[in-house]
XYZ file of C-alpha atoms in Angstrom:
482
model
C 27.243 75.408 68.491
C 28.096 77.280 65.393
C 25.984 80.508 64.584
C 26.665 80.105 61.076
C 24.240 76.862 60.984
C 21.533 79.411 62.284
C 18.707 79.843 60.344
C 17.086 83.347 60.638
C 13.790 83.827 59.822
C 12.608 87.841 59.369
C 9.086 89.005 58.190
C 5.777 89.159 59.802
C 4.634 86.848 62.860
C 1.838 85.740 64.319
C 1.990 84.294 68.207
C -0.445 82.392 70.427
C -0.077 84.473 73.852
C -3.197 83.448 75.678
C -6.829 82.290 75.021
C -7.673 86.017 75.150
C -4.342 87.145 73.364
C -1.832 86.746 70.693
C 0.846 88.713 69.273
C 1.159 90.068 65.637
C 4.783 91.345 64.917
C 5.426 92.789 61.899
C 9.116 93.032 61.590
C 11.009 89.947 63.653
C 14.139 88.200 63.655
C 13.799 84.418 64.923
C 16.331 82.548 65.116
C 16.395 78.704 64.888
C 19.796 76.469 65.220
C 20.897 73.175 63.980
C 18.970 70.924 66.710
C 15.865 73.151 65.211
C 15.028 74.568 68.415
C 14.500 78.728 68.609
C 17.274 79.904 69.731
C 16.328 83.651 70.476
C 13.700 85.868 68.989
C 13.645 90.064 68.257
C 10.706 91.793 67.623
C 10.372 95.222 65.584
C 13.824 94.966 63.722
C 13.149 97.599 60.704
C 15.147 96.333 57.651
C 18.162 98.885 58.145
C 18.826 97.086 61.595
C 18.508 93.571 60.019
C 22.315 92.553 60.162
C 23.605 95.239 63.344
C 20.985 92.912 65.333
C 22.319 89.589 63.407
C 25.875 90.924 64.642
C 24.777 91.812 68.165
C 23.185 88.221 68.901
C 26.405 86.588 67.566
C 25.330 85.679 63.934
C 26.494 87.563 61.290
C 26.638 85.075 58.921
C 23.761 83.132 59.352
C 21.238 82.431 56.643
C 18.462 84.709 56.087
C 14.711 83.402 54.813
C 13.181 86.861 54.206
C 9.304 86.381 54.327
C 7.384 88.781 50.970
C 5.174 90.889 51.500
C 1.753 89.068 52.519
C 3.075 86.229 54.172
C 3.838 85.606 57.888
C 5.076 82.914 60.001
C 2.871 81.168 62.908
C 2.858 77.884 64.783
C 1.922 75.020 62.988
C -1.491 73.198 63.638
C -2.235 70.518 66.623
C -4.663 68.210 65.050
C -5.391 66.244 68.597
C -7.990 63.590 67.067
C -8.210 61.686 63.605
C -8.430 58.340 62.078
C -5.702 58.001 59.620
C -7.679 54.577 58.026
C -10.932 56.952 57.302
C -9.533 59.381 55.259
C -10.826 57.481 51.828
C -14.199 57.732 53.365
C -13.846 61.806 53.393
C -17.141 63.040 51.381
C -19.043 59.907 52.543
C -21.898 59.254 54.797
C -23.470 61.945 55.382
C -27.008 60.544 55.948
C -25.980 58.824 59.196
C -25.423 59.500 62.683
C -22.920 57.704 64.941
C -23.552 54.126 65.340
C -24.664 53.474 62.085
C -21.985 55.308 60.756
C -19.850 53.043 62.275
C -21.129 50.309 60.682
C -22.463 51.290 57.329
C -19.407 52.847 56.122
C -16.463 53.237 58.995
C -15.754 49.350 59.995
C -16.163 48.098 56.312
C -13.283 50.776 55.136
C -11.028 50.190 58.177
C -11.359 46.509 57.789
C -9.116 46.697 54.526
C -6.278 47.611 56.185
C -5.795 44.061 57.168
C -3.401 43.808 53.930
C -0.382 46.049 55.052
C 0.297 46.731 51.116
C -3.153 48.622 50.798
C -2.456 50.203 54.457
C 1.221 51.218 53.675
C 0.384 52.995 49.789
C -3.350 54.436 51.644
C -1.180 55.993 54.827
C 1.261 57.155 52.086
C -0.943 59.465 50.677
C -2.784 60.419 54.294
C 0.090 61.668 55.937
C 1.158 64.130 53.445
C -1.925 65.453 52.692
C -2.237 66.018 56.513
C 0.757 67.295 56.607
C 0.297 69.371 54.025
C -2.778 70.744 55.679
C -0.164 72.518 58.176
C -0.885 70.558 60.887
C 2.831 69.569 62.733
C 1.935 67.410 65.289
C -0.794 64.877 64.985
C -2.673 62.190 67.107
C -3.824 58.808 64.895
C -6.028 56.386 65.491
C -5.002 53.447 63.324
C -7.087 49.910 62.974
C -6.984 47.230 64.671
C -4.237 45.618 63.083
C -0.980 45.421 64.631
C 1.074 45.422 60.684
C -1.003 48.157 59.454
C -0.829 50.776 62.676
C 3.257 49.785 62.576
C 2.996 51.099 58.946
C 1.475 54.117 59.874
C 4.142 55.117 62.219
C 6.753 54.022 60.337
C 5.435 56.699 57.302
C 5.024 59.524 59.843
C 8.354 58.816 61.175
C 10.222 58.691 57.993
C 8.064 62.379 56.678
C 9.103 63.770 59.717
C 5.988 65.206 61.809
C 5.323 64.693 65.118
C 2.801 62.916 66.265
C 1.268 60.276 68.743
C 0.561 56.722 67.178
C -2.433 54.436 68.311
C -3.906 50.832 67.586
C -7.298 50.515 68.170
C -8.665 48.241 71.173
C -11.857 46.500 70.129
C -12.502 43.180 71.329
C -16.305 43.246 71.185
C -19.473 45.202 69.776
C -17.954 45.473 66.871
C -18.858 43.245 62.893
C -17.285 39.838 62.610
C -15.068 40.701 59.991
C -13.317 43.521 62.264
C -12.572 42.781 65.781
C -9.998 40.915 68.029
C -10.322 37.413 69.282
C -9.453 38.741 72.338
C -8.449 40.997 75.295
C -5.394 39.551 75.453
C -4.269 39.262 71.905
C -5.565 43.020 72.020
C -3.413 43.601 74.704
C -0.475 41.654 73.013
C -0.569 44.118 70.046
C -0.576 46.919 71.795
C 2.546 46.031 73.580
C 4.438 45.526 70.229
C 3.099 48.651 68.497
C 4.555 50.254 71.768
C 7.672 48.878 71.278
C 8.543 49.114 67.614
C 7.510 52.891 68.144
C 9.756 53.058 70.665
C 12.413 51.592 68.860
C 12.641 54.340 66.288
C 15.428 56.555 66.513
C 15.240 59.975 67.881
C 15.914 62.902 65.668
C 19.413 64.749 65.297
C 18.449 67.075 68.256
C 17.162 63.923 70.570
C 13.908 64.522 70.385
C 11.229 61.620 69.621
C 8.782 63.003 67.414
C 6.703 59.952 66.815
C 5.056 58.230 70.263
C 2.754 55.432 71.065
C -0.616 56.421 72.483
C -3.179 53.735 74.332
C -5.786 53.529 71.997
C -9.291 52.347 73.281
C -11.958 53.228 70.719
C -14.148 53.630 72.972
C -16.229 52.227 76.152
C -18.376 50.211 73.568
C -15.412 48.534 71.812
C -14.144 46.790 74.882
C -14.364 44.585 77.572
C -13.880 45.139 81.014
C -10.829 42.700 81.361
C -9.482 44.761 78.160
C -10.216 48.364 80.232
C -8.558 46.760 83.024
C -5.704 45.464 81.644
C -4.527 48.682 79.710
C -5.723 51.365 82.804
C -2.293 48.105 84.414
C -0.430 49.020 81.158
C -1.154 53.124 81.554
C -0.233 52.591 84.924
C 3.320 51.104 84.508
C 4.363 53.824 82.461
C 2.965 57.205 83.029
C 4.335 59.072 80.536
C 2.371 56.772 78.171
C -0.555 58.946 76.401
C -4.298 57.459 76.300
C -6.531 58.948 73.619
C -10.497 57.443 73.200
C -13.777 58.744 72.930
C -16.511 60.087 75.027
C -20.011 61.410 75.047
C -20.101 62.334 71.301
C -23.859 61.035 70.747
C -26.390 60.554 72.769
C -27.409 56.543 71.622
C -23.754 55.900 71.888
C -23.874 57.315 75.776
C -27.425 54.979 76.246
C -25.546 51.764 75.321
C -22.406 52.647 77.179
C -25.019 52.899 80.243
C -26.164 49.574 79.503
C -22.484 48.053 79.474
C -21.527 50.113 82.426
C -24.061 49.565 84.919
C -22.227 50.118 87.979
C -20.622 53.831 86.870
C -22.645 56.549 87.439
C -21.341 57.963 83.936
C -19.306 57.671 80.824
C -16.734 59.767 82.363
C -16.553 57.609 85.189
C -16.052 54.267 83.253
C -12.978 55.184 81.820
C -11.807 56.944 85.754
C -12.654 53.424 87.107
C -9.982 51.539 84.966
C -7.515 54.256 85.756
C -7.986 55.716 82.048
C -8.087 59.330 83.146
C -5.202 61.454 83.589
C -3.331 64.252 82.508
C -2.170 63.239 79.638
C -5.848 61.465 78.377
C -7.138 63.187 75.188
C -11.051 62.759 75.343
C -12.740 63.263 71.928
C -16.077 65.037 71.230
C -17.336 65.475 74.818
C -20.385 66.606 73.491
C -22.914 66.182 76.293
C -20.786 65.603 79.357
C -23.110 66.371 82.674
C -21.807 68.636 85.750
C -20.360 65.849 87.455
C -17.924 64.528 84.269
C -16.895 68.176 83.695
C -15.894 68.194 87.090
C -14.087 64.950 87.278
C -12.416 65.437 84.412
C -10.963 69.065 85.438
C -9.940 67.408 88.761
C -7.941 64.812 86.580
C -6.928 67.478 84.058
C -7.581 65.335 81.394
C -7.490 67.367 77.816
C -10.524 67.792 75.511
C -10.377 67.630 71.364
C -13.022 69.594 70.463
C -14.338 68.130 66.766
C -16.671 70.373 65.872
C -16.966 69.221 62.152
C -17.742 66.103 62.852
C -20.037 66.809 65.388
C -22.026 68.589 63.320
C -21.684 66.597 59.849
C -22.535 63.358 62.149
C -25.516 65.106 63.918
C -24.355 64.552 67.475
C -24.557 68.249 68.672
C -22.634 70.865 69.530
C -20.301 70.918 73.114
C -20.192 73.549 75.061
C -16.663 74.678 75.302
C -16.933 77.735 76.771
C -17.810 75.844 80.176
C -14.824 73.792 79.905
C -12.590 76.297 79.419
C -14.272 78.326 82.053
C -13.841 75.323 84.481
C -9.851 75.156 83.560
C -9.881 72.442 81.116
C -7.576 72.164 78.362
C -9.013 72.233 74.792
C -7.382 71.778 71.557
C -9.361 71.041 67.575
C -9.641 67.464 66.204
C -10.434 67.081 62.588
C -11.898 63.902 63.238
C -11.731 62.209 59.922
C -14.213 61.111 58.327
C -16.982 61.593 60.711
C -14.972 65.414 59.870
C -15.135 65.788 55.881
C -11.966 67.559 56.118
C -8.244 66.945 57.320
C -7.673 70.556 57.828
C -7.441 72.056 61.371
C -8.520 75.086 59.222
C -11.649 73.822 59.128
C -12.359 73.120 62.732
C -11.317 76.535 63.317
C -14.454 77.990 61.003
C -16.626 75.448 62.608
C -15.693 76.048 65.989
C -16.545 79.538 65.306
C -19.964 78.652 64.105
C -20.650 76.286 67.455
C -19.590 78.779 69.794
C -22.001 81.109 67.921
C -24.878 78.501 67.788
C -24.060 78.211 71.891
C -24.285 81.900 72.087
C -27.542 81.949 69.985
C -29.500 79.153 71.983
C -28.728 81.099 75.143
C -28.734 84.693 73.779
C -30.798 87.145 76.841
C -29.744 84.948 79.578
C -28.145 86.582 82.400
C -24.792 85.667 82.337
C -24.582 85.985 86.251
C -27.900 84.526 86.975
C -27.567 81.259 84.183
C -24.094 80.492 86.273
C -26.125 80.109 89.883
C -27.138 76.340 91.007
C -29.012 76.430 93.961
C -28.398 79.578 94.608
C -24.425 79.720 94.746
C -22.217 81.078 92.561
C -19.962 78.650 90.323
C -17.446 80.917 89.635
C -16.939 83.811 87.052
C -17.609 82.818 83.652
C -15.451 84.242 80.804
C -15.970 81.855 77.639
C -19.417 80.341 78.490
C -22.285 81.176 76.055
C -20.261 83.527 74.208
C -18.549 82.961 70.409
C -14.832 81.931 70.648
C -12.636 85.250 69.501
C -10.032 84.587 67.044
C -7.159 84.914 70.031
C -9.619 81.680 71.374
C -9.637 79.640 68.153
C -5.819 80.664 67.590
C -4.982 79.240 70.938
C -6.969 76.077 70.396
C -5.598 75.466 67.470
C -2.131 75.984 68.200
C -1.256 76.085 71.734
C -4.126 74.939 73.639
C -3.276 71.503 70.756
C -0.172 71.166 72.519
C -1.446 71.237 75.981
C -3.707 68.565 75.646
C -0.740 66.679 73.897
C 1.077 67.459 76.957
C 3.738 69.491 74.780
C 3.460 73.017 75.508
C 6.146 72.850 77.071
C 7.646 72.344 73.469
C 5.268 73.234 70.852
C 2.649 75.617 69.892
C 4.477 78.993 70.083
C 7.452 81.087 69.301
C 9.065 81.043 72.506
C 13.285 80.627 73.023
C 14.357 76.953 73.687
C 10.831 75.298 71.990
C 10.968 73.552 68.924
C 10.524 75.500 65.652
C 6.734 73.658 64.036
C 5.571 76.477 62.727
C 4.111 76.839 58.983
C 4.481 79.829 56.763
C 1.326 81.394 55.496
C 0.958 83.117 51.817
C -2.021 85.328 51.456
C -1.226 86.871 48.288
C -3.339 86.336 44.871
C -0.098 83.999 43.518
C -1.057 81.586 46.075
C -4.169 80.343 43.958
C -6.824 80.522 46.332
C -9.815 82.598 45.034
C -11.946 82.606 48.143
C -8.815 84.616 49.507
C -9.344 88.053 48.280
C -6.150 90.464 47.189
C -5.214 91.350 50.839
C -3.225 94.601 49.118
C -6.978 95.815 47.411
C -8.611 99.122 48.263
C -10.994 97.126 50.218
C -8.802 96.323 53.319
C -7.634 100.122 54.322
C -5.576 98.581 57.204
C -2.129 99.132 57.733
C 0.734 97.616 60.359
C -0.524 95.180 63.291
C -4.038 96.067 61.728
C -3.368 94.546 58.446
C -1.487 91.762 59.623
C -4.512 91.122 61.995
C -6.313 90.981 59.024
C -4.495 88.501 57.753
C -4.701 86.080 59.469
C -8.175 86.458 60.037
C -9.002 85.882 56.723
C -6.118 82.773 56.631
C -8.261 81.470 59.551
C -11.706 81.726 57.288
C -10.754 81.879 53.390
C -7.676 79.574 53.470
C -6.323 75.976 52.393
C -3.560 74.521 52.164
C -2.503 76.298 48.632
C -1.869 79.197 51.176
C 0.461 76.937 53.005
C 3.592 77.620 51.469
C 6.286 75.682 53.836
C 5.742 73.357 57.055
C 8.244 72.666 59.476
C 8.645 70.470 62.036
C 11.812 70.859 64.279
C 13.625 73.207 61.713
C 13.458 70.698 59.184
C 10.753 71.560 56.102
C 8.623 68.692 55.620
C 5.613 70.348 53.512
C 4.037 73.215 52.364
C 2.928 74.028 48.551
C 6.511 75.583 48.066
């Protein structure tokens, strides 16, 4: 492999470490080569040592992005749950709650996507802006319709992000107009989206960045002979990815009750048809009881936490603390539309706010004493009832994303031999953004690790995508205002 096809990035950087801890390096060297993997990376390089430490690692000639002055580099955004169809809903709605949601405004918009031209010129324009939002690696629900959801993947695929692809399963409980004739045509579907994803080629370093992803909306949508028959298809290839819903209101846990008579919960409907693993990405998990948390640690099952939506939809606010407490991974989900916004940014404020709201509700509690049940100890408890730090919501975002995508092992943070999906962020006035204040102004008196901490705090809280100035998704730019 030729060094000279290197391409060295050097400026400030900000890392996901741990959920407690993350790295802010002003002065790096990182390195990524033609298959756009990281090939090495130096921290604390002053500018005088740039090219004897581009000669000692082999490089000399290698290209050189030098970030200004008030930007830095960090790992691009995991959005782990949206609805690609609902995005021309965004704004909409707002006087309902789940159910009626669904039907008032959700089904009637997703319906349309029967005609592939209206789906293939609406996914068009989702996928950039999503893109565009920063976030590298996505997971999509699509409709029901098999044409439509091949569109979708065939968009993402051809911009370039990575990203798990799903077609709905609904084959009941749903409005005339939009559900399947049945579980096996359901079924049927599924099996070709599957394959026409699969089909695509991989990318110049053999990676496949776009994969198929079981998609059953949720309990209420099907059938048992649908459950059944996809926990058979989840179970003939285990490196397939499931992605549904769970406990996000509290009517929509009543009626899956009623359906589910025999389960003793909503966590245990989808365990029965073999829909839990470790690669299952349960959305919302609002009010999950003692018994699901556990069940779902024990099957290490991932959580998207979609606190947006769960607040814009008035379905409550989930404790995350406890699952992270209890080992469970957790990454943000934008959850669009019942989320009025396809930025990652924004579940990152409003994540903030839940924790905080958690925090509040249980504010004077002894944190030893409110973690006793029947006396005994559960265990220590480090995020419970306490407001996620920004190391925590940096992690989530990033990161923890990419564990619950089962990809950590490839995304999510600047370490040698991952992929490079990283974004670049601009926090200077040029960027356009007024809620971002000058981060040079007499106000912020920080300086070094301090001021880059600063940063990206105020990235995390003030900014939008016009502070996005390039997105990249292995090595290759695919976005970014720039």
């Amino acid at each position: 492999m030729s060094s000279t096809n290197f391409t060295i990035y050097y400026g400030s950087l900000v890392n996901p470490e741990t959920l407690t801890s993350y790295h802010a390096i002003l002065h790096c060297l990182l390195a990524v080569n033609p298959h756009g993997n990281i090939e090495w990376v130096v921290r604390d390089v002053p500018d005088s040592m740039v090219q004897a430490t581009l000669l000692e690692q082999g490089c000399p000639d290698a290209e050189v992005v030098e970030l200004k002055d008030g930007q830095f580099l960090m790992p691009g955004f995991v959005d782990t749950h949206t609805h690609a169809p609902q995005v021309p809903n965004l704004g909409s709605g707002q006087q309902y709650e789940l159910l009626e949601w669904l039907k008032n405004l959700t089904f009637p918009m997703e319906a349309k996507f029967r005609d592939t031209e209206f789906a293939r010129r609406t996914y068009q324009s989702v996928v950039h802006r999503i893109i565009n939002q920063g976030t590298t690696t996505c997971c999509y629900y699509g409709t029901l319709h098999l044409d439509a959801t091949k569109e979708l993947a065939n968009i993402v695929y051809s911009l370039g992000q990575r990203a798990f692809v799903g077609k709905c399963n609904m084959d009941r409980n749903s409005e005339d107009y939009y559900i399947e004739p049945s579980w096996q045509s359901s079924i049927n579907d599924t099996k070709a989206l599957i394959s026409h994803i699969q089909s695509f080629p991989p990318s110049p370093s053999g990676i496949s960045l776009v994969k198929p992803i079981l998609t059953p909306r949720f309990a209420i949508t099907c059938t048992s002979p649908l459950l059944s028959s996809l926990g058979e298809l989840a179970a003939s290839d285990p490196s397939l990815h499931i992605q549904t819903h769970i406990s996000e209101n509290l009517a929509e846990i009543e009626f899956t009750k009623s359906l589910f008579p025999d389960q003793e919960s909503y966590a245990a409907v989808y365990d029965h048809f073999g829909l839990l693993r470790d690669n299952t990405v349960l959305a919302h998990a609002v009010h999950l009881n003692k018994d699901e948390i556990e069940l779902i640690a024990e099957r290490k099952s991932g959580i998207s936490h979609c606190p947006t939506s769960n607040f814009n939809l008035n379905s409550g606010v989930a404790p995350i603390g406890q699952y992270l407490d209890k080992g469970i991974k957790v990454g943000l989900g934008t959850d669009v539309s019942g989320g009025f916004s396809p930025s990652i940014l924004s579940c990152i404020r409003n994540a903030s706010i839940a924790s905080k709201v958690v925090a509040m509700q249980n504010r004077g509690r002894n944190n030893h004493d409110h973690h006793l049940e029947n006396g005994n100890a559960l265990g220590h408890c480090k995020f419970a009832d306490t407001q996620l730090s920004i190391a925590t919501l940096l992690y989530l975002a990033t990161l923890g994303g990419a564990e619950v995508c089962m990809l950590s092992d490839q995304v999510g943070s600047f370490v040698p031999g991952k992929s490079f999906d990283a974004i670049i962020v601009d926090v200077r006035d040029t960027a356009g953004n007024p809620a971002m204040w000058d981060f040079k102004a007499d106000t912020h008196d920080l300086t070094g690790q301090d001021a880059l901490r600063g940063m990206l705090q105020r990235f995390l809280f003030c900014g939008d995508d016009r502070n996005i100035s390039d997105v990249f998704v292995q090595g290759r730019r695919i976005g970014g205002k720039a």
